[in-house]
Amino acid sequence: MRRIPWQPYLYLSPVLVLYAIFFVFPFFFSLYISFMEWDLLLDKKQFVGLSNYNEVLGKPLFWKVIGNTLLYMALTVPLSAALGLVYALAIERAGKLRSLYRVLFFVPVVVSVSVAGLVFSLMFSPQNGLINEWLGLFGIGEKAWLQDTQLAIYALAIVGVWMSFGYNVILYISGLKQLDNEVKEAAAIDGASGWQSFRHMTFPMLMPVHMFVWTITLLHSLQVFATVQIMTLGGPNNSTNVWAFFIWQEAFQFFNTGTASAAATILFVIVLGLTVIQVRWMQKRTQWV
Amino acid sequence: MKLRNHLLLNVFLLLSVLVVLVPFIWMLTVSLSPSSDPFRRVAFLIPTSFSLEGYLQVFQQAPLAHWFMNSVLLTSVLTAGQLMLGVLAAYAFARYRFRGRETLFFFVLCTMMIPPQAIMLPVYLVVNSFDWVNSYKGVIIPHIASAYAIFVLRQFFMAIPRELEEASRVDGCHSVQTLYHIYLRASVPTLFGVGLIQFVNNWNDYYWPFLILNDEMKMTLTVAIVQFRNDSYIEWVPTMAAATLSVLPVIGIYVLAQRYFTESSLQSGIK
Amino acid sequence: MKKRIGLNVMMVVALMWILVGCGQGNADSGNNAAPSASPAGTEASSNKEDKTEKAVEIKFMHVFGGTQGEAIKEMVDRYNASQNKVIVKAEQTQGFYDGLLEKLQTLAVSKQLPEVAIGSYANGEFMSTRMPIRPMHTFINKEGYSTEDYTAQMLKLGQDADGKQQSLPFLVSTPLIYVNLDHFEKAGIPVVEQPESWEQVRGWAKQLAAVAPDRGGVYFQMDFDTWMFQTLLESKGGSYASVKDKDVQFNDETGKEVLRYWLDMMQKDKSIPMMNGTQAAEAFQSGDLSMLVATTGNLANLSKNSSFKLGIMLLPTWEGEQTPRRLPAGGAGLYVFQGSEEKEAAAWDFVKYATSPESSSLLAQKMGYMTVRNSAREELMADYLKENPKAAATYKQAQDIVPWFNWPGDAGTRATRTLLDHIQGSFSGDMTGDEALDKAAAEIKKVLGW
């Protein structure tokens, strides 16, 4: 009788109630809407079966959006994680200025997306933008970063990496700190060189950190929205239209609640599947879950 | 040799820092330029003529102080709420064995994975049915259960030795007292760290407040700064001035409290 | 044991009470604090003192910030000071006309629509068929209000297919060619009131762009709508679509020629730079672009901030083209939303004020848009227009104003976006202009169910 089984439920109840109202219910509600043709403005509803799903899946744009999202993730996640590790290693060896670097590299993380979006739209401007001006020094001609269908997503990815890698730096630093002594001792015994001890000791031992970094960064880039909304509105010619933006656009710009919900449901299923796989994997490898 | 490497490393890092900070420097430079000619002279980050026009314009045209207070109020309440509920839930997950624990925790993790835009419309309809559109309740309550806070605090709580808890129970503390005496006291730095991160995230939240709040006077700073855009014409100087002003408090908080950001809270997340 | 349960429950309840209490207190304090701490609020409250308790408060939603927003604010403040029955609170939404439309849709769902809002002429069909508006003709008929003084072509912009007045014209613009006269002088191009043809403009653009490596010759402002496309298309004798016959027509030969005209300038002449409208305005101001084809609404900003001699030219027609020039009107009208009788009456009173010759003349001078009142143009603004020939230019082509094309039903936003997307795709070289228009037409047909 020492542990009364209802206590945890009680402690969890506020959170669970909130999730029930603002997460579970909306989810099922969205599922319900996805089978409807629902005119929110005139409040007319009609059951249409799977036709919203057919419409979404039959749209070339939907597949383009998935492609864009995957491209964006492929561009940002590895780079952001790698930069995080590189700079963490560098900063840890930097001596006196270490804490200063730690502060400065993290600054982009605390800046709001709306500010980042505005500043970068200005920086990417073809004629007055700083980026072209600097590239011009190296003889690279003017580029219309955000107006060119080939370039816009790369521009957004640069912003994404800029906003996220500082967080990874900090994560890796705290991971490295915990390893430091162990690795040093082991390396001293083995007489291993710096690179060898990094490759065989530090890197594998950082596994839980890698996992955390990749998970968080993947999540963020999968959910990228605000920079798109502020900088490109999905354009030009939908070359930066990503998943979250597509759903938002269907829902709030075209006010097509049915297709928006159908697209959201498809996204749900995929993300849920990925989550299950990932959490299972994490359960095996780390102690977090 | 060692010294030279050290020096090279620092040069590399300083250059990188400079690159990382360029957007801020650029923002500052533009905000301090005369609005008649914001670009020509500052192209390489060196302003040749300074002017406070932008800032004056912002203060004259916009209730900036008011928006700032809105942001402070809203963010504080939301963060406090997230911490309170997070502590309770994390305690339950970390210290109790109960039916459905794994499933529920998995469910909490799931809420982190889904892009908020995916269920924004139905959540908006729910908020609307409570008549909370255009109120701070509508901004705060849907977000007050934070999976991130629960996750990190749970990690931290799990690391607290069970013996301490047993001891307190022997002393006759019941579970809420144990939570308070053992867990909360031990986790003040973590709470502070998580609180700061949540504060920054909440402060920066852009789309939800934009959707829910309609009155200009209820806007938060982050949302309001996009207001200086115009009919196919952006007034960059005041826009950048407003952006600078909205960033300063967050950076200030961060610099003052960065110790907590970097050391306590995040560490526990990746044990 | 029981005691323990009780305590726990109380703790949690207490916590939750604190939380809920916080939320409410917060929301309330937000309400209360609003009028006292803000500049706009102080104005409202100082007005309140001499207003009777009956004063009706209404909300007016617009999209203008910066200098243009200031002009709107001034007009609203004047209205509030001029009478004591109605207090208008002006509010700017983000994202221009599209952003406003998004906001209005969500507000319609939550039944929190403002009493008055502007609406782009591009969205007239949407506003009158999908939004709970109270058409202007109800007020006009009820009161016997005379609309004689409103410029006839502009009045038409707010009418539906049956000629019923849905909105009243508020801000009207035509496209103009803004010209950097310094560049013209150096290149030896004569400055005229109106170029002979679009082909001539192309020739100039090529010549001007060749002067400096990073200079653009001309830019047609086309970010968030297809206004310029319609302008060039209709002046060439083409049309978007025939709604009656359910036939999309912008992809016939005329449309393709228009798009080819642009693409040739971009790809062959290199005289149209790749950028968006905002950037084009900036480039123009800093002397990196010689001509900008954009709305009259930019006049105030461009003339305030340009360091060179700014010139204005009227839009030409096409070489050898017999169809008269047609200029779809840009800008926005005023709409009143359904509400209590009292609010609607207040809204109508404000609309009359906002479109009065005095207000219209104020806004035209401070924002750069055209006045919608004949008397304002002929009397109140006569001196101003004489002193500012640039501002007067737009009125010289006012007789050619035609309504902005509206796609039927609720698909307008999507159709416009589809066309724009494809045109932008062709600009980036992803497809040819002909392909772009054909694809866009096919997709729009699908959207409309034609």
CSV table of N, CA and C in Angstrom, one decimal, chain A residues 2-3 7-9 11-12 14-15 18-19 22-26 29 87 90 93-94 97 101-108 110-112 114-115 118-120 122-123 128 130 133-134 162 165 167 170-171 174 178 212 219 223 225 229-230 244 248 257 264 267-268 271 275-276 288, chain B residues 6 9-10 12-14 16-17 20 22-24 26 39 43-44 85 88-89 91 93 96 98-99 106-107 111-115 117-119 121-123 125-126 141 144-145 147-148 151 154-155 162 175-176 200 204 206-207 222 225 229 236 246-247 250 254 258 261 263 266-267 270:
chain,number,residue,atom,x,y,z
A,2,ARG,N,2.2,1.1,-0.2
A,2,ARG,CA,3.0,2.3,-0.1
A,2,ARG,C,2.8,3.2,-1.3
A,3,ARG,N,2.6,2.6,-2.4
A,3,ARG,CA,2.3,3.5,-3.6
A,3,ARG,C,0.9,3.4,-4.0
A,7,GLN,N,-2.3,8.0,-7.6
A,7,GLN,CA,-1.5,9.3,-7.5
A,7,GLN,C,-0.9,9.8,-8.8
A,8,PRO,N,-0.3,8.9,-9.5
A,8,PRO,CA,0.3,9.4,-10.8
A,8,PRO,C,-0.8,9.9,-11.7
A,9,TYR,N,-1.9,9.2,-11.7
A,9,TYR,CA,-3.0,9.7,-12.6
A,9,TYR,C,-3.4,11.1,-12.2
A,11,TYR,N,-1.5,13.3,-10.7
A,11,TYR,CA,-0.5,14.3,-11.2
A,11,TYR,C,-0.6,14.5,-12.7
A,12,LEU,N,-0.9,13.5,-13.4
A,12,LEU,CA,-0.9,13.6,-14.8
A,12,LEU,C,-2.2,14.3,-15.3
A,14,PRO,N,-3.9,17.1,-15.1
A,14,PRO,CA,-4.1,18.3,-15.8
A,14,PRO,C,-3.5,18.3,-17.2
A,15,VAL,N,-2.3,17.6,-17.3
A,15,VAL,CA,-1.7,17.5,-18.6
A,15,VAL,C,-2.5,16.7,-19.6
A,18,LEU,N,-5.6,18.5,-20.8
A,18,LEU,CA,-5.3,19.5,-21.8
A,18,LEU,C,-4.9,18.8,-23.1
A,19,TYR,N,-4.2,17.7,-23.1
A,19,TYR,CA,-3.9,17.0,-24.3
A,19,TYR,C,-5.1,16.5,-25.0
A,22,PHE,N,-6.8,19.6,-26.5
A,22,PHE,CA,-6.1,20.4,-27.5
A,22,PHE,C,-5.2,19.5,-28.4
A,23,PHE,N,-5.3,18.2,-28.3
A,23,PHE,CA,-4.5,17.4,-29.2
A,23,PHE,C,-5.3,16.2,-29.7
A,24,VAL,N,-5.8,15.4,-28.8
A,24,VAL,CA,-6.5,14.2,-29.2
A,24,VAL,C,-7.8,14.6,-29.9
A,25,PHE,N,-8.6,15.4,-29.2
A,25,PHE,CA,-9.8,15.8,-29.9
A,25,PHE,C,-9.6,16.4,-31.2
A,26,PRO,N,-8.7,17.4,-31.3
A,26,PRO,CA,-8.5,18.0,-32.7
A,26,PRO,C,-8.1,17.0,-33.7
A,29,PHE,N,-11.1,15.1,-34.7
A,29,PHE,CA,-11.9,16.1,-35.3
A,29,PHE,C,-11.4,16.3,-36.8
A,87,TYR,N,31.8,22.5,-34.1
A,87,TYR,CA,32.1,23.6,-33.3
A,87,TYR,C,32.1,23.3,-31.8
A,90,ALA,N,35.6,22.2,-31.3
A,90,ALA,CA,36.5,23.4,-31.4
A,90,ALA,C,36.4,24.2,-30.2
A,93,ARG,N,38.2,23.1,-27.0
A,93,ARG,CA,39.6,23.2,-27.0
A,93,ARG,C,40.1,24.6,-27.1
A,94,ALA,N,39.2,25.6,-27.0
A,94,ALA,CA,39.6,26.9,-27.3
A,94,ALA,C,40.1,27.7,-26.1
A,97,LEU,N,38.6,31.7,-24.1
A,97,LEU,CA,37.4,32.3,-24.7
A,97,LEU,C,36.2,31.4,-24.8
A,101,TYR,N,32.4,32.0,-26.7
A,101,TYR,CA,31.9,31.3,-27.9
A,101,TYR,C,30.6,30.6,-27.6
A,102,ARG,N,30.5,30.0,-26.5
A,102,ARG,CA,29.3,29.3,-26.2
A,102,ARG,C,28.1,30.2,-26.2
A,103,VAL,N,28.3,31.4,-25.6
A,103,VAL,CA,27.2,32.4,-25.6
A,103,VAL,C,26.9,32.8,-27.0
A,104,LEU,N,27.9,33.1,-27.8
A,104,LEU,CA,27.6,33.8,-29.1
A,104,LEU,C,27.1,32.8,-30.1
A,105,PHE,N,27.5,31.6,-30.1
A,105,PHE,CA,27.0,30.6,-31.0
A,105,PHE,C,25.5,30.3,-30.8
A,106,PHE,N,25.1,30.5,-29.5
A,106,PHE,CA,23.7,30.1,-29.2
A,106,PHE,C,22.8,31.3,-29.5
A,107,VAL,N,23.3,32.5,-29.7
A,107,VAL,CA,22.4,33.6,-29.9
A,107,VAL,C,21.4,33.4,-31.0
A,108,PRO,N,21.7,32.9,-32.2
A,108,PRO,CA,20.7,32.7,-33.2
A,108,PRO,C,19.5,31.9,-32.7
A,110,VAL,N,18.0,31.9,-29.9
A,110,VAL,CA,17.1,32.6,-29.1
A,110,VAL,C,16.3,33.7,-29.8
A,111,VAL,N,16.7,33.9,-31.1
A,111,VAL,CA,16.0,34.9,-31.8
A,111,VAL,C,14.7,34.4,-32.5
A,112,SER,N,13.7,35.2,-32.5
A,112,SER,CA,12.4,34.8,-33.0
A,112,SER,C,12.5,34.6,-34.5
A,114,SER,N,10.3,35.4,-36.6
A,114,SER,CA,9.9,36.5,-37.4
A,114,SER,C,11.0,37.5,-37.7
A,115,VAL,N,11.9,37.7,-36.7
A,115,VAL,CA,13.0,38.5,-36.9
A,115,VAL,C,14.0,37.9,-37.9
A,118,LEU,N,12.7,38.2,-41.4
A,118,LEU,CA,12.8,39.5,-41.9
A,118,LEU,C,14.2,39.9,-42.3
A,119,VAL,N,15.1,39.6,-41.4
A,119,VAL,CA,16.5,40.0,-41.6
A,119,VAL,C,17.0,39.2,-42.8
A,120,PHE,N,16.7,37.9,-42.9
A,120,PHE,CA,17.3,37.2,-44.0
A,120,PHE,C,16.6,37.5,-45.3
A,122,LEU,N,15.9,40.4,-46.2
A,122,LEU,CA,16.7,41.5,-46.7
A,122,LEU,C,18.1,41.1,-47.1
A,123,MET,N,18.7,40.2,-46.4
A,123,MET,CA,20.0,39.8,-46.8
A,123,MET,C,20.1,39.1,-48.1
A,128,ASN,N,20.2,44.8,-53.1
A,128,ASN,CA,20.7,45.4,-51.9
A,128,ASN,C,21.2,44.5,-50.8
A,130,LEU,N,23.1,41.7,-48.6
A,130,LEU,CA,24.4,41.6,-48.2
A,130,LEU,C,25.1,40.3,-48.9
A,133,GLU,N,26.2,40.9,-52.3
A,133,GLU,CA,27.3,41.8,-52.3
A,133,GLU,C,28.6,41.1,-52.0
A,134,TRP,N,28.5,40.2,-51.0
A,134,TRP,CA,29.7,39.5,-50.6
A,134,TRP,C,30.2,38.5,-51.6
A,162,TRP,N,21.3,28.1,-39.8
A,162,TRP,CA,21.7,29.2,-39.0
A,162,TRP,C,20.9,29.2,-37.7
A,165,PHE,N,21.8,25.3,-35.6
A,165,PHE,CA,23.0,24.6,-35.2
A,165,PHE,C,23.6,25.0,-33.9
A,167,TYR,N,22.1,25.3,-31.1
A,167,TYR,CA,21.5,24.5,-30.1
A,167,TYR,C,22.3,23.1,-30.1
A,170,ILE,N,25.6,23.4,-28.3
A,170,ILE,CA,25.5,23.3,-26.8
A,170,ILE,C,25.2,21.8,-26.4
A,171,LEU,N,24.4,21.1,-27.1
A,171,LEU,CA,24.1,19.7,-26.8
A,171,LEU,C,25.4,18.9,-26.8
A,174,SER,N,27.7,19.7,-23.9
A,174,SER,CA,27.4,19.0,-22.6
A,174,SER,C,27.7,17.5,-22.7
A,178,GLN,N,30.8,15.4,-20.3
A,178,GLN,CA,30.6,14.2,-19.5
A,178,GLN,C,31.6,13.1,-19.9
A,212,PHE,N,19.9,12.4,-29.8
A,212,PHE,CA,19.1,13.5,-29.4
A,212,PHE,C,19.1,14.6,-30.4
A,219,LEU,N,13.0,16.9,-36.3
A,219,LEU,CA,11.7,17.4,-36.0
A,219,LEU,C,11.5,18.8,-36.4
A,223,GLN,N,9.1,20.3,-39.4
A,223,GLN,CA,8.0,21.3,-39.0
A,223,GLN,C,8.2,22.7,-39.6
A,225,PHE,N,8.0,26.1,-40.9
A,225,PHE,CA,6.9,26.8,-41.4
A,225,PHE,C,7.0,28.3,-41.4
A,229,GLN,N,6.7,31.1,-44.4
A,229,GLN,CA,5.5,32.0,-44.5
A,229,GLN,C,6.0,33.4,-44.6
A,230,ILE,N,7.1,33.7,-43.9
A,230,ILE,CA,7.6,35.1,-43.9
A,230,ILE,C,8.4,35.4,-45.1
A,244,ALA,N,4.1,21.6,-43.8
A,244,ALA,CA,3.3,22.4,-42.8
A,244,ALA,C,2.7,23.5,-43.5
A,248,TRP,N,-1.3,24.5,-44.0
A,248,TRP,CA,-1.7,25.8,-43.5
A,248,TRP,C,-2.4,26.5,-44.7
A,257,THR,N,-11.1,23.2,-45.8
A,257,THR,CA,-10.9,22.4,-44.6
A,257,THR,C,-10.8,20.9,-44.9
A,264,ALA,N,-3.4,16.6,-43.5
A,264,ALA,CA,-2.8,16.6,-42.1
A,264,ALA,C,-2.9,15.1,-41.6
A,267,LEU,N,-0.1,13.1,-43.1
A,267,LEU,CA,1.1,13.5,-42.4
A,267,LEU,C,1.2,12.9,-41.0
A,268,PHE,N,0.1,12.9,-40.3
A,268,PHE,CA,0.0,12.2,-39.0
A,268,PHE,C,0.5,10.8,-39.1
A,271,VAL,N,4.3,10.5,-39.7
A,271,VAL,CA,5.1,10.9,-38.6
A,271,VAL,C,4.9,10.0,-37.5
A,275,THR,N,7.8,7.9,-35.7
A,275,THR,CA,8.0,8.1,-34.2
A,275,THR,C,8.1,6.7,-33.6
A,276,VAL,N,7.2,5.9,-33.9
A,276,VAL,CA,7.2,4.5,-33.3
A,276,VAL,C,8.5,3.9,-33.6
A,288,TRP,N,16.5,6.8,-22.4
A,288,TRP,CA,15.6,7.9,-22.1
A,288,TRP,C,14.2,7.5,-22.0
B,6,HIS,N,46.5,26.6,-31.3
B,6,HIS,CA,45.6,27.2,-30.4
B,6,HIS,C,45.1,28.5,-31.0
B,9,LEU,N,43.0,28.0,-34.1
B,9,LEU,CA,41.6,27.5,-33.7
B,9,LEU,C,40.8,28.8,-33.3
B,10,ASN,N,41.4,29.6,-32.5
B,10,ASN,CA,40.7,30.8,-32.1
B,10,ASN,C,40.3,31.8,-33.2
B,12,PHE,N,39.8,30.8,-36.3
B,12,PHE,CA,38.7,30.1,-36.9
B,12,PHE,C,37.4,30.4,-36.2
B,13,LEU,N,37.4,30.2,-34.9
B,13,LEU,CA,36.2,30.4,-34.1
B,13,LEU,C,35.7,31.8,-34.2
B,14,LEU,N,36.6,32.7,-34.1
B,14,LEU,CA,36.2,34.1,-34.1
B,14,LEU,C,35.6,34.5,-35.4
B,16,SER,N,34.1,32.4,-37.4
B,16,SER,CA,32.8,31.8,-37.5
B,16,SER,C,31.8,32.6,-36.7
B,17,VAL,N,32.2,33.0,-35.5
B,17,VAL,CA,31.2,33.8,-34.7
B,17,VAL,C,30.8,35.0,-35.5
B,20,VAL,N,28.3,34.1,-38.0
B,20,VAL,CA,27.0,33.8,-37.4
B,20,VAL,C,26.3,35.0,-37.0
B,22,VAL,N,26.6,38.0,-38.3
B,22,VAL,CA,26.3,39.0,-39.4
B,22,VAL,C,24.9,39.5,-39.5
B,23,PRO,N,23.9,38.6,-39.4
B,23,PRO,CA,22.5,39.1,-39.5
B,23,PRO,C,22.2,40.1,-38.5
B,24,PHE,N,22.7,39.9,-37.3
B,24,PHE,CA,22.4,40.9,-36.2
B,24,PHE,C,23.1,42.2,-36.5
B,26,TRP,N,24.0,43.4,-39.3
B,26,TRP,CA,23.3,43.9,-40.5
B,26,TRP,C,22.0,44.6,-40.0
B,39,PHE,N,20.7,51.5,-47.8
B,39,PHE,CA,21.5,50.4,-48.3
B,39,PHE,C,22.9,50.8,-48.8
B,43,ALA,N,26.6,48.7,-47.1
B,43,ALA,CA,26.6,47.4,-47.8
B,43,ALA,C,27.6,46.5,-47.2
B,44,PHE,N,28.7,47.0,-46.7
B,44,PHE,CA,29.7,46.1,-46.1
B,44,PHE,C,29.7,46.3,-44.6
B,85,LEU,N,2.8,22.3,-14.5
B,85,LEU,CA,2.2,21.0,-15.0
B,85,LEU,C,3.3,20.0,-15.4
B,88,LEU,N,4.6,18.2,-12.3
B,88,LEU,CA,3.6,17.2,-11.8
B,88,LEU,C,3.7,16.0,-12.7
B,89,ALA,N,3.6,16.2,-14.0
B,89,ALA,CA,3.6,15.0,-14.9
B,89,ALA,C,5.0,14.3,-14.9
B,91,TYR,N,7.1,14.1,-12.5
B,91,TYR,CA,7.1,13.4,-11.2
B,91,TYR,C,6.4,12.0,-11.3
B,93,PHE,N,5.7,10.3,-14.1
B,93,PHE,CA,6.4,9.4,-15.0
B,93,PHE,C,7.7,8.9,-14.4
B,96,TYR,N,6.7,6.8,-10.4
B,96,TYR,CA,5.6,5.8,-10.2
B,96,TYR,C,5.6,4.7,-11.3
B,98,PHE,N,2.9,2.6,-13.0
B,98,PHE,CA,1.5,2.5,-13.1
B,98,PHE,C,1.1,2.0,-14.5
B,99,ARG,N,-0.1,1.5,-14.5
B,99,ARG,CA,-0.6,0.9,-15.8
B,99,ARG,C,-0.7,2.0,-16.8
B,106,PHE,N,4.9,7.7,-24.2
B,106,PHE,CA,5.0,7.7,-25.7
B,106,PHE,C,4.1,8.7,-26.3
B,107,PHE,N,2.9,8.8,-25.8
B,107,PHE,CA,1.9,9.7,-26.3
B,107,PHE,C,2.4,11.2,-26.1
B,111,THR,N,3.3,14.1,-29.1
B,111,THR,CA,2.8,15.5,-29.3
B,111,THR,C,3.9,16.4,-29.7
B,112,MET,N,5.2,16.0,-29.4
B,112,MET,CA,6.3,16.9,-29.9
B,112,MET,C,6.5,16.7,-31.4
B,113,MET,N,6.1,15.5,-31.9
B,113,MET,CA,6.5,15.2,-33.3
B,113,MET,C,5.6,15.8,-34.3
B,114,ILE,N,4.4,16.1,-34.0
B,114,ILE,CA,3.5,16.6,-35.0
B,114,ILE,C,3.6,18.1,-35.2
B,115,PRO,N,3.7,18.5,-36.5
B,115,PRO,CA,3.8,19.9,-36.7
B,115,PRO,C,2.5,20.6,-36.2
B,117,GLN,N,1.0,23.0,-37.3
B,117,GLN,CA,0.1,23.5,-38.3
B,117,GLN,C,-0.9,22.4,-38.7
B,118,ALA,N,-0.5,21.1,-38.5
B,118,ALA,CA,-1.3,20.0,-38.9
B,118,ALA,C,-2.7,20.0,-38.2
B,119,ILE,N,-2.7,20.5,-36.9
B,119,ILE,CA,-4.0,20.5,-36.2
B,119,ILE,C,-4.4,21.9,-35.9
B,121,LEU,N,-6.1,24.1,-37.5
B,121,LEU,CA,-7.5,24.5,-37.7
B,121,LEU,C,-8.4,23.9,-36.7
B,122,PRO,N,-8.4,22.6,-36.5
B,122,PRO,CA,-9.3,22.1,-35.4
B,122,PRO,C,-9.0,22.7,-34.0
B,123,VAL,N,-7.8,22.9,-33.7
B,123,VAL,CA,-7.5,23.6,-32.4
B,123,VAL,C,-8.2,25.0,-32.4
B,125,LEU,N,-10.8,25.9,-33.9
B,125,LEU,CA,-12.2,25.7,-33.8
B,125,LEU,C,-12.6,25.4,-32.4
B,126,VAL,N,-11.7,24.6,-31.7
B,126,VAL,CA,-12.0,24.3,-30.3
B,126,VAL,C,-11.9,25.5,-29.4
B,141,ILE,N,-3.7,28.6,-22.9
B,141,ILE,CA,-4.2,27.2,-22.4
B,141,ILE,C,-3.9,26.1,-23.4
B,144,ILE,N,-0.2,25.0,-22.7
B,144,ILE,CA,0.3,25.0,-21.4
B,144,ILE,C,0.9,23.6,-21.0
B,145,ALA,N,0.5,22.6,-21.7
B,145,ALA,CA,1.1,21.3,-21.4
B,145,ALA,C,2.2,21.1,-22.4
B,147,ALA,N,5.3,19.2,-23.8
B,147,ALA,CA,6.0,17.9,-23.8
B,147,ALA,C,7.5,18.0,-23.5
B,148,TYR,N,8.1,19.1,-24.0
B,148,TYR,CA,9.5,19.3,-23.8
B,148,TYR,C,9.8,19.4,-22.3
B,151,PHE,N,9.4,16.1,-20.6
B,151,PHE,CA,10.5,15.2,-21.0
B,151,PHE,C,11.8,15.5,-20.3
B,154,ARG,N,11.5,14.9,-16.4
B,154,ARG,CA,11.4,13.5,-16.1
B,154,ARG,C,12.9,12.9,-16.1
B,155,GLN,N,13.6,13.3,-17.1
B,155,GLN,CA,15.0,12.8,-17.1
B,155,GLN,C,15.7,13.2,-15.9
B,162,ARG,N,16.9,7.3,-5.5
B,162,ARG,CA,15.7,6.9,-4.8
B,162,ARG,C,15.8,6.9,-3.3
B,175,SER,N,3.5,12.2,-0.6
B,175,SER,CA,4.2,12.4,-1.9
B,175,SER,C,4.3,13.8,-2.4
B,176,VAL,N,3.3,14.6,-2.1
B,176,VAL,CA,3.5,16.0,-2.6
B,176,VAL,C,4.6,16.7,-1.8
B,200,VAL,N,12.0,31.6,-23.8
B,200,VAL,CA,12.4,32.1,-25.1
B,200,VAL,C,11.5,31.6,-26.2
B,204,ASN,N,9.1,33.8,-28.6
B,204,ASN,CA,9.3,33.9,-30.0
B,204,ASN,C,8.1,33.3,-30.8
B,206,TYR,N,5.3,32.6,-33.0
B,206,TYR,CA,4.8,33.6,-34.0
B,206,TYR,C,3.4,33.3,-34.5
B,207,TYR,N,3.2,32.1,-34.9
B,207,TYR,CA,1.9,31.9,-35.6
B,207,TYR,C,0.7,31.8,-34.8
B,222,THR,N,6.6,40.0,-30.9
B,222,THR,CA,7.1,39.2,-32.0
B,222,THR,C,6.1,39.2,-33.2
B,225,ILE,N,6.0,43.1,-34.9
B,225,ILE,CA,7.1,43.7,-35.6
B,225,ILE,C,6.9,43.5,-37.1
B,229,ARG,N,5.6,46.2,-42.6
B,229,ARG,CA,5.5,45.9,-44.0
B,229,ARG,C,4.4,46.7,-44.6
B,236,TRP,N,12.4,49.4,-44.4
B,236,TRP,CA,13.3,48.6,-43.7
B,236,TRP,C,13.9,49.2,-42.4
B,246,SER,N,12.9,44.1,-30.4
B,246,SER,CA,12.3,42.9,-29.9
B,246,SER,C,13.3,41.8,-29.6
B,247,VAL,N,14.4,41.8,-30.2
B,247,VAL,CA,15.4,40.8,-29.9
B,247,VAL,C,16.2,41.1,-28.6
B,250,VAL,N,15.4,39.3,-25.2
B,250,VAL,CA,15.7,37.9,-25.2
B,250,VAL,C,17.2,37.6,-25.1
B,254,TYR,N,19.1,35.9,-22.1
B,254,TYR,CA,20.0,34.8,-22.4
B,254,TYR,C,21.4,35.0,-21.9
B,258,GLN,N,22.8,32.5,-19.3
B,258,GLN,CA,23.3,31.5,-20.2
B,258,GLN,C,23.8,30.2,-19.5
B,261,PHE,N,21.1,27.8,-19.2
B,261,PHE,CA,20.7,27.3,-20.5
B,261,PHE,C,21.6,26.1,-20.8
B,263,GLU,N,24.2,24.6,-19.1
B,263,GLU,CA,24.8,23.5,-18.3
B,263,GLU,C,23.7,22.6,-17.6
B,266,LEU,N,20.0,21.2,-20.3
B,266,LEU,CA,20.2,20.4,-21.5
B,266,LEU,C,20.9,19.1,-21.2
B,267,GLN,N,21.8,19.2,-20.3
B,267,GLN,CA,22.6,18.0,-19.9
B,267,GLN,C,21.7,16.9,-19.5
B,270,ILE,N,20.1,14.5,-22.0
B,270,ILE,CA,20.9,13.5,-22.8
B,270,ILE,C,21.8,12.6,-22.0
